[in-house]
PDB file of C-alpha atoms in Angstrom:
ATOM      1  CA  MET Z   1     -15.796  13.840  -3.294  1.00 46.00           C
ATOM      2  CA  LYS Z   2     -13.489  15.287  -0.628  1.00 43.00           C
ATOM      3  CA  THR Z   3     -15.014  13.137   2.051  1.00 44.00           C
ATOM      4  CA  LEU Z   4     -14.586  10.035  -0.042  1.00 44.00           C
ATOM      5  CA  ALA Z   5     -11.012  11.040  -1.000  1.00 43.00           C
ATOM      6  CA  LEU Z   6      -9.927  11.357   2.640  1.00 41.00           C
ATOM      7  CA  ALA Z   7     -10.910   7.811   3.383  1.00 44.00           C
ATOM      8  CA  LEU Z   8      -9.669   6.157   0.191  1.00 47.00           C
ATOM      9  CA  ALA Z   9      -6.306   7.962   0.328  1.00 46.00           C
ATOM     10  CA  VAL Z  10      -5.450   5.940   3.305  1.00 46.00           C
ATOM     11  CA  LEU Z  11      -5.866   2.580   1.711  1.00 46.00           C
ATOM     12  CA  LEU Z  12      -7.523   1.516  -1.598  1.00 48.00           C
ATOM     13  CA  PHE Z  13     -10.266  -1.091  -1.058  1.00 42.00           C
ATOM     14  CA  PRO Z  14     -13.541  -1.768  -2.982  1.00 39.00           C
ATOM     15  CA  LEU Z  15     -16.716  -0.536  -1.437  1.00 40.00           C
ATOM     16  CA  VAL Z  16     -19.485  -2.992  -0.647  1.00 39.00           C
ATOM     17  CA  SER Z  17     -22.753  -2.945   1.213  1.00 37.00           C
ATOM     18  CA  SER Z  18     -22.541  -3.024   4.992  1.00 37.00           C
ATOM     19  CA  ALA Z  19     -25.084  -5.830   5.092  1.00 39.00           C
ATOM     20  CA  GLN Z  20     -23.241  -9.083   5.177  1.00 42.00           C
ATOM     21  CA  ASP Z  21     -24.725 -12.509   6.305  1.00 40.00           C
ATOM     22  CA  HIS Z  22     -21.548 -14.480   6.131  1.00 39.00           C
ATOM     23  CA  PRO Z  23     -19.068 -14.880   8.951  1.00 39.00           C
ATOM     24  CA  THR Z  24     -16.104 -12.469   9.078  1.00 69.00           C
ATOM     25  CA  ASP Z  25     -13.344 -13.532   6.623  1.00 83.00           C
ATOM     26  CA  PRO Z  26     -10.661 -14.852   9.076  1.00 87.00           C
ATOM     27  CA  LYS Z  27      -7.939 -13.140   7.062  1.00 89.00           C
ATOM     28  CA  TRP Z  28      -9.089  -9.871   8.425  1.00 88.00           C
ATOM     29  CA  ASN Z  29      -8.507 -10.858  12.040  1.00 87.00           C
ATOM     30  CA  ALA Z  30      -4.939  -9.743  12.125  1.00 87.00           C
ATOM     31  CA  TRP Z  31      -5.891  -6.337  10.867  1.00 88.00           C
ATOM     32  CA  LEU Z  32      -8.601  -5.650  13.444  1.00 89.00           C
ATOM     33  CA  GLY Z  33      -8.099  -2.734  15.903  1.00 90.00           C
ATOM     34  CA  CYS Z  34      -6.906   0.790  15.642  1.00 91.00           C
ATOM     35  CA  TRP Z  35      -3.962   2.142  13.742  1.00 91.00           C
ATOM     36  CA  GLU Z  36      -2.093   5.387  13.581  1.00 89.00           C
ATOM     37  CA  LEU Z  37      -0.267   6.980  10.561  1.00 87.00           C
ATOM     38  CA  VAL Z  38       3.328   7.559  11.570  1.00 84.00           C
ATOM     39  CA  ILE Z  39       5.312   8.033   8.309  1.00 82.00           C
ATOM     40  CA  GLU Z  40       4.325   9.216   4.832  1.00 81.00           C
ATOM     41  CA  ASN Z  41       6.783   9.462   1.981  1.00 79.00           C
ATOM     42  CA  ALA Z  42       5.904  10.496  -1.583  1.00 65.00           C
ATOM     43  CA  ARG Z  43       8.091  10.609  -4.734  1.00 62.00           C
ATOM     44  CA  ASP Z  44       7.731  10.662  -8.496  1.00 57.00           C
ATOM     45  CA  ALA Z  45       7.970   7.195  -9.969  1.00 51.00           C
ATOM     46  CA  ALA Z  46      11.094   8.086 -12.094  1.00 51.00           C
ATOM     47  CA  THR Z  47      13.286   7.837  -8.869  1.00 50.00           C
ATOM     48  CA  ARG Z  48      14.085   4.705  -6.936  1.00 50.00           C
ATOM     49  CA  PRO Z  49      12.504   4.752  -3.515  1.00 51.00           C
ATOM     50  CA  SER Z  50      14.623   5.082  -0.391  1.00 53.00           C
ATOM     51  CA  PRO Z  51      14.041   3.005   2.696  1.00 51.00           C
ATOM     52  CA  SER Z  52      12.131   4.723   5.387  1.00 44.00           C
ATOM     53  CA  ARG Z  53      14.780   4.413   8.098  1.00 42.00           C
ATOM     54  CA  ARG Z  54      13.363   7.267  10.161  1.00 44.00           C
ATOM     55  CA  THR Z  55      12.161   7.723  13.734  1.00 38.00           C
ATOM     56  CA  LEU Z  56       8.591   7.722  14.641  1.00 45.00           C
ATOM     57  CA  GLN Z  57       6.915  11.126  14.617  1.00 46.00           C
ATOM     58  CA  SER Z  58       5.205  12.171  17.880  1.00 48.00           C
ATOM     59  CA  SER Z  59       1.456  11.677  18.014  1.00 54.00           C
ATOM     60  CA  GLY Z  60      -0.822  14.584  17.526  1.00 59.00           C
ATOM     61  CA  PRO Z  61      -4.526  15.356  17.287  1.00 62.00           C
ATOM     62  CA  SER Z  62      -4.307  15.864  13.512  1.00 70.00           C
ATOM     63  CA  ARG Z  63      -2.668  12.510  12.755  1.00 78.00           C
ATOM     64  CA  PRO Z  64      -4.990  10.151  10.901  1.00 85.00           C
ATOM     65  CA  GLN Z  65      -6.179   7.055  12.713  1.00 88.00           C
ATOM     66  CA  ILE Z  66      -8.006   4.115  11.356  1.00 88.00           C
ATOM     67  CA  CYS Z  67      -9.998   1.586  13.234  1.00 91.00           C
ATOM     68  CA  VAL Z  68     -10.776  -1.793  11.620  1.00 90.00           C
ATOM     69  CA  ALA Z  69     -13.868  -3.735  12.944  1.00 89.00           C
ATOM     70  CA  PRO Z  70     -15.640  -6.785  11.635  1.00 89.00           C
ATOM     71  CA  SER Z  71     -18.730  -6.394   9.474  1.00 83.00           C
ATOM     72  CA  GLY Z  72     -20.179  -9.475   7.960  1.00 78.00           C
ATOM     73  CA  ASN Z  73     -17.684 -11.107   5.554  1.00 78.00           C
ATOM     74  CA  GLY Z  74     -15.671  -7.918   5.466  1.00 79.00           C
ATOM     75  CA  VAL Z  75     -14.670  -5.119   7.749  1.00 80.00           C
ATOM     76  CA  THR Z  76     -15.614  -1.434   8.434  1.00 81.00           C
ATOM     77  CA  PHE Z  77     -12.848   1.123   8.401  1.00 80.00           C
ATOM     78  CA  THR Z  78     -13.521   4.143  10.412  1.00 90.00           C
ATOM     79  CA  THR Z  79     -11.002   6.976   9.557  1.00 86.00           C
ATOM     80  CA  GLN Z  80     -10.564   9.997  11.925  1.00 85.00           C
ATOM     81  CA  VAL Z  81      -8.381  12.945  11.147  1.00 83.00           C
ATOM     82  CA  GLY Z  82      -8.294  15.551  13.815  1.00 77.00           C
ATOM     83  CA  GLY Z  83     -11.705  17.039  14.681  1.00 73.00           C
ATOM     84  CA  GLN Z  84     -13.190  16.151  11.309  1.00 79.00           C
ATOM     85  CA  PRO Z  85     -16.249  13.852  11.218  1.00 74.00           C
ATOM     86  CA  ALA Z  86     -15.370  10.160  11.069  1.00 78.00           C
ATOM     87  CA  ILE Z  87     -15.499   8.449   7.688  1.00 78.00           C
ATOM     88  CA  GLU Z  88     -16.828   4.952   7.525  1.00 77.00           C
ATOM     89  CA  GLN Z  89     -16.279   2.251   4.809  1.00 71.00           C
ATOM     90  CA  THR Z  90     -17.392  -1.361   4.751  1.00 69.00           C
ATOM     91  CA  VAL Z  91     -14.975  -3.328   2.492  1.00 72.00           C
ATOM     92  CA  ILE Z  92     -14.448  -6.877   1.377  1.00 78.00           C
ATOM     93  CA  ALA Z  93     -11.450  -8.418  -0.308  1.00 91.00           C
ATOM     94  CA  ASP Z  94     -12.991 -10.892  -2.789  1.00 90.00           C
ATOM     95  CA  GLY Z  95     -10.895 -10.334  -5.909  1.00 91.00           C
ATOM     96  CA  ALA Z  96     -13.984  -9.022  -7.783  1.00 88.00           C
ATOM     97  CA  ASP Z  97     -14.460  -5.688  -9.585  1.00 88.00           C
ATOM     98  CA  HIS Z  98     -16.814  -3.299  -7.815  1.00 78.00           C
ATOM     99  CA  PRO Z  99     -18.142  -0.159  -9.489  1.00 80.00           C
ATOM    100  CA  ILE Z 100     -17.510   3.215  -8.016  1.00 75.00           C
ATOM    101  CA  THR Z 101     -19.315   6.446  -8.991  1.00 75.00           C
ATOM    102  CA  ASP Z 102     -19.408   9.909  -7.443  1.00 69.00           C
ATOM    103  CA  ALA Z 103     -19.590  13.456  -8.599  1.00 70.00           C
ATOM    104  CA  GLU Z 104     -16.049  13.468 -10.057  1.00 77.00           C
ATOM    105  CA  CYS Z 105     -14.870   9.952 -10.780  1.00 81.00           C
ATOM    106  CA  ARG Z 106     -16.275   6.664 -11.882  1.00 86.00           C
ATOM    107  CA  GLY Z 107     -14.766   3.333 -12.677  1.00 88.00           C
ATOM    108  CA  THR Z 108     -14.010  -0.045 -11.029  1.00 87.00           C
ATOM    109  CA  GLN Z 109     -11.905  -1.230  -8.109  1.00 82.00           C
ATOM    110  CA  ARG Z 110     -10.923  -4.533  -6.587  1.00 87.00           C
ATOM    111  CA  ALA Z 111      -8.942  -5.953  -3.721  1.00 88.00           C
ATOM    112  CA  GLU Z 112      -7.646  -9.490  -2.995  1.00 93.00           C
ATOM    113  CA  TRP Z 113      -5.504 -11.356  -0.509  1.00 95.00           C
ATOM    114  CA  SER Z 114      -2.098 -12.853  -0.984  1.00 95.00           C
ATOM    115  CA  ARG Z 115      -1.761 -16.593  -0.514  1.00 93.00           C
ATOM    116  CA  ASP Z 116      -0.362 -16.147   3.037  1.00 90.00           C
ATOM    117  CA  GLY Z 117      -3.190 -13.683   3.934  1.00 89.00           C
ATOM    118  CA  ARG Z 118      -0.797 -11.026   5.245  1.00 89.00           C
ATOM    119  CA  LYS Z 119      -0.651  -8.904   2.104  1.00 94.00           C
ATOM    120  CA  LEU Z 120      -3.478  -7.127   0.382  1.00 93.00           C
ATOM    121  CA  TYR Z 121      -3.434  -6.198  -3.328  1.00 95.00           C
ATOM    122  CA  SER Z 122      -5.779  -3.460  -4.766  1.00 91.00           C
ATOM    123  CA  ARG Z 123      -6.373  -1.866  -8.119  1.00 90.00           C
ATOM    124  CA  ALA Z 124      -8.620   0.855  -9.400  1.00 88.00           C
ATOM    125  CA  ASN Z 125      -9.258   2.142 -12.952  1.00 90.00           C
ATOM    126  CA  LEU Z 126     -11.075   5.484 -12.907  1.00 88.00           C
ATOM    127  CA  SER Z 127     -12.192   8.284 -15.131  1.00 88.00           C
ATOM    128  CA  CYS Z 128     -12.120  11.558 -13.351  1.00 84.00           C
ATOM    129  CA  ALA Z 129     -13.414  14.990 -14.481  1.00 81.00           C
ATOM    130  CA  ALA Z 130     -10.250  16.704 -13.400  1.00 80.00           C
ATOM    131  CA  ASP Z 131      -7.937  14.379 -15.329  1.00 79.00           C
ATOM    132  CA  LYS Z 132      -7.058  14.523 -19.020  1.00 79.00           C
ATOM    133  CA  GLY Z 133      -6.911  10.772 -19.257  1.00 80.00           C
ATOM    134  CA  ASN Z 134      -7.639   7.655 -17.121  1.00 87.00           C
ATOM    135  CA  ARG Z 135      -6.342   7.279 -13.630  1.00 88.00           C
ATOM    136  CA  GLY Z 136      -4.886   3.951 -12.511  1.00 91.00           C
ATOM    137  CA  VAL Z 137      -4.249   3.139  -8.913  1.00 91.00           C
ATOM    138  CA  SER Z 138      -2.228   0.101  -7.593  1.00 94.00           C
ATOM    139  CA  GLY Z 139      -1.927  -0.689  -3.927  1.00 92.00           C
ATOM    140  CA  PHE Z 140       0.130  -3.135  -1.918  1.00 94.00           C
ATOM    141  CA  SER Z 141      -0.361  -3.395   1.841  1.00 93.00           C
ATOM    142  CA  ILE Z 142       1.811  -5.611   4.031  1.00 94.00           C
ATOM    143  CA  LEU Z 143       1.080  -6.529   7.583  1.00 90.00           C
ATOM    144  CA  GLY Z 144       4.086  -7.015   9.871  1.00 84.00           C
ATOM    145  CA  ALA Z 145       4.090  -9.344  12.971  1.00 73.00           C
ATOM    146  CA  ASN Z 146       5.181  -6.508  15.224  1.00 73.00           C
ATOM    147  CA  GLY Z 147       2.143  -4.163  15.134  1.00 79.00           C
ATOM    148  CA  THR Z 148       3.133  -2.357  11.911  1.00 86.00           C
ATOM    149  CA  TRP Z 149       1.290  -1.993   8.597  1.00 89.00           C
ATOM    150  CA  THR Z 150       3.094  -0.769   5.415  1.00 91.00           C
ATOM    151  CA  ASP Z 151       0.989   0.542   2.534  1.00 91.00           C
ATOM    152  CA  VAL Z 152       2.358   1.392  -0.895  1.00 94.00           C
ATOM    153  CA  GLN Z 153       0.328   3.163  -3.569  1.00 92.00           C
ATOM    154  CA  ALA Z 154       1.401   3.865  -7.163  1.00 94.00           C
ATOM    155  CA  VAL Z 155      -0.786   6.288  -9.229  1.00 92.00           C
ATOM    156  CA  ASP Z 156      -0.667   6.898 -12.992  1.00 91.00           C
ATOM    157  CA  VAL Z 157      -2.682   9.890 -14.273  1.00 89.00           C
ATOM    158  CA  SER Z 158      -2.170  10.298 -17.957  1.00 82.00           C
ATOM    159  CA  GLY Z 159       1.397   8.984 -17.826  1.00 83.00           C
ATOM    160  CA  GLN Z 160       2.305  11.117 -14.760  1.00 86.00           C
ATOM    161  CA  GLN Z 161       3.276   8.679 -12.056  1.00 87.00           C
ATOM    162  CA  THR Z 162       3.830   8.973  -8.333  1.00 90.00           C
ATOM    163  CA  VAL Z 163       4.437   6.506  -5.513  1.00 93.00           C
ATOM    164  CA  ARG Z 164       3.372   7.029  -1.899  1.00 91.00           C
ATOM    165  CA  ILE Z 165       4.512   4.793   1.080  1.00 91.00           C
ATOM    166  CA  ARG Z 166       2.740   5.092   4.379  1.00 88.00           C
ATOM    167  CA  SER Z 167       3.580   3.272   7.573  1.00 88.00           C
ATOM    168  CA  TYR Z 168       1.094   2.751  10.462  1.00 88.00           C
ATOM    169  CA  ARG Z 169       1.469   1.304  13.951  1.00 87.00           C
ATOM    170  CA  ARG Z 170      -1.161  -0.498  15.921  1.00 86.00           C
ATOM    171  CA  LEU Z 171      -2.012   1.850  18.854  1.00 83.00           C
ATOM    172  CA  SER Z 172      -2.087  -1.095  21.287  1.00 74.00           C
ATOM    173  CA  GLU Z 173       1.598  -1.815  20.284  1.00 64.00           C
ATOM    174  CA  VAL Z 174       3.096   1.514  20.920  1.00 56.00           C
ATOM    175  CA  ALA Z 175       4.715   0.576  24.156  1.00 51.00           C
ATOM    176  CA  GLN Z 176       6.277  -2.537  22.632  1.00 53.00           C
ATOM    177  CA  ILE Z 177       7.482  -0.747  19.532  1.00 48.00           C
ATOM    178  CA  GLY Z 178       8.981   2.194  21.456  1.00 47.00           C
ATOM    179  CA  SER Z 179      10.617   5.021  19.473  1.00 44.00           C
ATOM    180  CA  GLY Z 180      11.637   2.905  16.461  1.00 52.00           C
ATOM    181  CA  LEU Z 181       9.609   1.639  13.527  1.00 54.00           C
ATOM    182  CA  THR Z 182      10.325  -1.926  12.428  1.00 57.00           C
ATOM    183  CA  HIS Z 183       9.784  -2.498   8.787  1.00 66.00           C
ATOM    184  CA  ALA Z 184       7.459  -4.976   7.250  1.00 82.00           C
ATOM    185  CA  PRO Z 185       9.157  -8.411   6.611  1.00 88.00           C
ATOM    186  CA  PRO Z 186      11.347  -8.807   3.466  1.00 93.00           C
ATOM    187  CA  LEU Z 187       9.586 -10.186   0.349  1.00 96.00           C
ATOM    188  CA  THR Z 188      10.565 -13.621  -0.913  1.00 96.00           C
ATOM    189  CA  ILE Z 189      10.985 -14.697  -4.611  1.00 97.00           C
ATOM    190  CA  ASP Z 190       7.622 -16.399  -4.347  1.00 97.00           C
ATOM    191  CA  ASP Z 191       6.149 -13.104  -2.962  1.00 97.00           C
ATOM    192  CA  VAL Z 192       7.549 -11.255  -5.979  1.00 98.00           C
ATOM    193  CA  LYS Z 193       6.182 -13.774  -8.466  1.00 98.00           C
ATOM    194  CA  GLU Z 194       2.684 -13.488  -6.892  1.00 98.00           C
ATOM    195  CA  ALA Z 195       2.624  -9.756  -6.542  1.00 97.00           C
ATOM    196  CA  SER Z 196       3.899  -9.107 -10.047  1.00 96.00           C
ATOM    197  CA  GLY Z 197       0.538 -10.222 -11.457  1.00 95.00           C
ATOM    198  CA  LYS Z 198      -1.519  -8.233  -8.822  1.00 96.00           C
ATOM    199  CA  VAL Z 199       0.112  -4.714  -8.541  1.00 96.00           C
ATOM    200  CA  SER Z 200       2.049  -2.434 -10.848  1.00 95.00           C
ATOM    201  CA  ALA Z 201       5.820  -2.663 -11.342  1.00 95.00           C
ATOM    202  CA  ARG Z 202       6.273   0.654  -9.544  1.00 94.00           C
ATOM    203  CA  ALA Z 203       4.370  -0.438  -6.510  1.00 96.00           C
ATOM    204  CA  LEU Z 204       6.291  -3.704  -6.357  1.00 96.00           C
ATOM    205  CA  GLU Z 205       9.654  -1.920  -6.646  1.00 95.00           C
ATOM    206  CA  ALA Z 206       8.754   0.403  -3.845  1.00 94.00           C
ATOM    207  CA  ALA Z 207       7.738  -2.498  -1.601  1.00 95.00           C
ATOM    208  CA  LEU Z 208      11.032  -4.298  -2.335  1.00 95.00           C
ATOM    209  CA  VAL Z 209      13.061  -1.328  -1.251  1.00 92.00           C
ATOM    210  CA  GLU Z 210      10.847  -0.425   1.763  1.00 90.00           C
ATOM    211  CA  THR Z 211      10.999  -3.966   3.140  1.00 91.00           C
ATOM    212  CA  GLY Z 212      14.739  -4.203   2.730  1.00 90.00           C
ATOM    213  CA  SER Z 213      14.434  -7.357   0.555  1.00 94.00           C
ATOM    214  CA  SER Z 214      17.438  -9.163  -0.837  1.00 93.00           C
ATOM    215  CA  PHE Z 215      17.778 -12.513  -2.508  1.00 95.00           C
ATOM    216  CA  ASP Z 216      20.223 -15.350  -3.213  1.00 93.00           C
ATOM    217  CA  LEU Z 217      19.489 -15.298  -6.907  1.00 93.00           C
ATOM    218  CA  SER Z 218      20.639 -18.109  -9.229  1.00 93.00           C
ATOM    219  CA  GLY Z 219      20.334 -18.398 -13.003  1.00 93.00           C
ATOM    220  CA  LYS Z 220      17.362 -20.693 -12.459  1.00 95.00           C
ATOM    221  CA  ASP Z 221      15.619 -18.132 -10.325  1.00 96.00           C
ATOM    222  CA  LEU Z 222      16.014 -15.444 -12.962  1.00 95.00           C
ATOM    223  CA  ILE Z 223      14.550 -17.774 -15.747  1.00 96.00           C
ATOM    224  CA  ALA Z 224      11.636 -18.564 -13.320  1.00 97.00           C
ATOM    225  CA  LEU Z 225      11.016 -14.787 -12.872  1.00 97.00           C
ATOM    226  CA  GLN Z 226      11.038 -14.292 -16.563  1.00 96.00           C
ATOM    227  CA  ASP Z 227       8.650 -17.272 -17.133  1.00 97.00           C
ATOM    228  CA  VAL Z 228       6.030 -15.732 -14.895  1.00 96.00           C
ATOM    229  CA  LYS Z 229       6.511 -12.352 -16.649  1.00 96.00           C
ATOM    230  CA  VAL Z 230       7.972 -10.437 -13.664  1.00 97.00           C
ATOM    231  CA  PRO Z 231       8.811  -6.953 -15.323  1.00 96.00           C
ATOM    232  CA  GLY Z 232      12.477  -6.488 -16.127  1.00 95.00           C
ATOM    233  CA  SER Z 233      12.702  -3.404 -14.030  1.00 95.00           C
ATOM    234  CA  VAL Z 234      11.628  -5.387 -10.981  1.00 97.00           C
ATOM    235  CA  THR Z 235      14.157  -8.152 -11.685  1.00 96.00           C
ATOM    236  CA  ASP Z 236      16.883  -5.574 -12.244  1.00 94.00           C
ATOM    237  CA  LEU Z 237      16.046  -4.094  -8.849  1.00 95.00           C
ATOM    238  CA  MET Z 238      16.119  -7.433  -7.147  1.00 96.00           C
ATOM    239  CA  ILE Z 239      19.618  -8.116  -8.534  1.00 94.00           C
ATOM    240  CA  ALA Z 240      20.770  -4.592  -7.455  1.00 92.00           C
ATOM    241  CA  LEU Z 241      19.422  -5.086  -3.886  1.00 93.00           C
ATOM    242  CA  SER Z 242      20.977  -8.557  -3.658  1.00 91.00           C
ATOM    243  CA  TYR Z 243      24.426  -7.425  -4.707  1.00 87.00           C
ATOM    244  CA  PRO Z 244      24.788  -3.886  -3.461  1.00 82.00           C
ATOM    245  CA  ASP Z 245      28.643  -3.962  -3.761  1.00 76.00           C
ATOM    246  CA  ARG Z 246      28.250  -4.473  -7.515  1.00 74.00           C
ATOM    247  CA  PHE Z 247      25.265  -2.363  -8.319  1.00 66.00           C
ATOM    248  CA  ILE Z 248      24.188   1.141  -7.372  1.00 55.00           C
ATOM    249  CA  VAL Z 249      20.556   1.753  -6.706  1.00 53.00           C
ATOM    250  CA  GLU Z 250      19.670   5.406  -7.184  1.00 47.00           C
ATOM    251  CA  ARG Z 251      18.276   6.809  -3.955  1.00 40.00           C
ATOM    252  CA  ARG Z 252      16.665  10.057  -2.922  1.00 36.00           C
ATOM    253  CA  ARG Z 253      16.253  11.269   0.603  1.00 35.00           C
ATOM    254  CA  ALA Z 254      12.716  10.442   1.890  1.00 37.00           C
ATOM    255  CA  ASP Z 255      10.992  13.466   3.272  1.00 35.00           C
ATOM    256  CA  THR Z 256       8.404  12.947   5.922  1.00 35.00           C
ATOM    257  CA  ALA Z 257       5.166  14.518   4.795  1.00 34.00           C
ATOM    258  CA  PRO Z 258       2.893  16.165   7.420  1.00 33.00           C
ATOM    259  CA  ALA Z 259      -0.141  14.186   8.303  1.00 31.00           C
ATOM    260  CA  MET Z 260      -2.641  16.655   6.697  1.00 27.00           C
ATOM    261  CA  ALA Z 261      -0.992  16.313   3.337  1.00 29.00           C
ATOM    262  CA  LEU Z 262      -2.996  13.074   3.112  1.00 30.00           C
ATOM    263  CA  ALA Z 263      -6.076  15.182   2.248  1.00 28.00           C
ATOM    264  CA  ASP Z 264      -4.257  17.785   0.119  1.00 29.00           C
ATOM    265  CA  ASP Z 265      -1.954  15.640  -2.082  1.00 32.00           C
ATOM    266  CA  PRO Z 266      -2.646  16.582  -5.746  1.00 27.00           C
ATOM    267  CA  PHE Z 267      -2.307  12.939  -6.917  1.00 27.00           C
ATOM    268  CA  PHE Z 268      -4.441  11.328  -4.296  1.00 33.00           C
ATOM    269  CA  THR Z 269      -7.235  13.933  -3.911  1.00 29.00           C
ATOM    270  CA  GLY Z 270     -10.160  11.922  -5.208  1.00 32.00           C
ATOM    271  CA  TRP Z 271      -7.805   8.846  -5.434  1.00 35.00           C
TER     272      TRP Z 271
END
């Protein structure tokens, strides 16, 4: 279970067979290559997230790295943390539920693309021996045009919620990025409408703040958001982010977690 947890704590994807006869899904092309974890920020879901306006941490041998390579109609993720053996997963984003079973957890998981192909939504519903109730995981990954990848995960275990935000940089882009990390692009109103039906409200709220999103909202926009059932807490946050002089968004200083906390986090061990 620990080996599986280490790979899946990085990014939530459904497992599939490595044997694929179809050509590689072209949406994966922009994700191919190797990535390094540079920022990790965790908080309880009762507190609004704070933007990760922090400098890049220096690279080290214990920092997780992920390499993404084509494999049939999906990709293979190879995760390396320090001197530990590499962990490989072959994954596909097809919007279908896939079963997962191991010694501690069982359930289903799915992943699917956004319409623009630069965001990936994921969900898992699990029953784990160590939990008193079901475990729900909601993931939202956003690919930036500047060699950055932002990953948001919201986990609910028996009503206890936590949100984790991770930022990665493409290793080949380190020279261009330099010592500062550029955030994922802001979300649009259409992005919010789409994502609200794919990820949890907590994951979407964290993504809104992390991307520095703001909106020129009209009454018509608010009605449209309500019509597609965007959660009220998400709409409230959109208003607060768009009119910061009129509303105060509760913030909490984001602590940078050490890289090895990836494997030890009590909420993400085993998912």
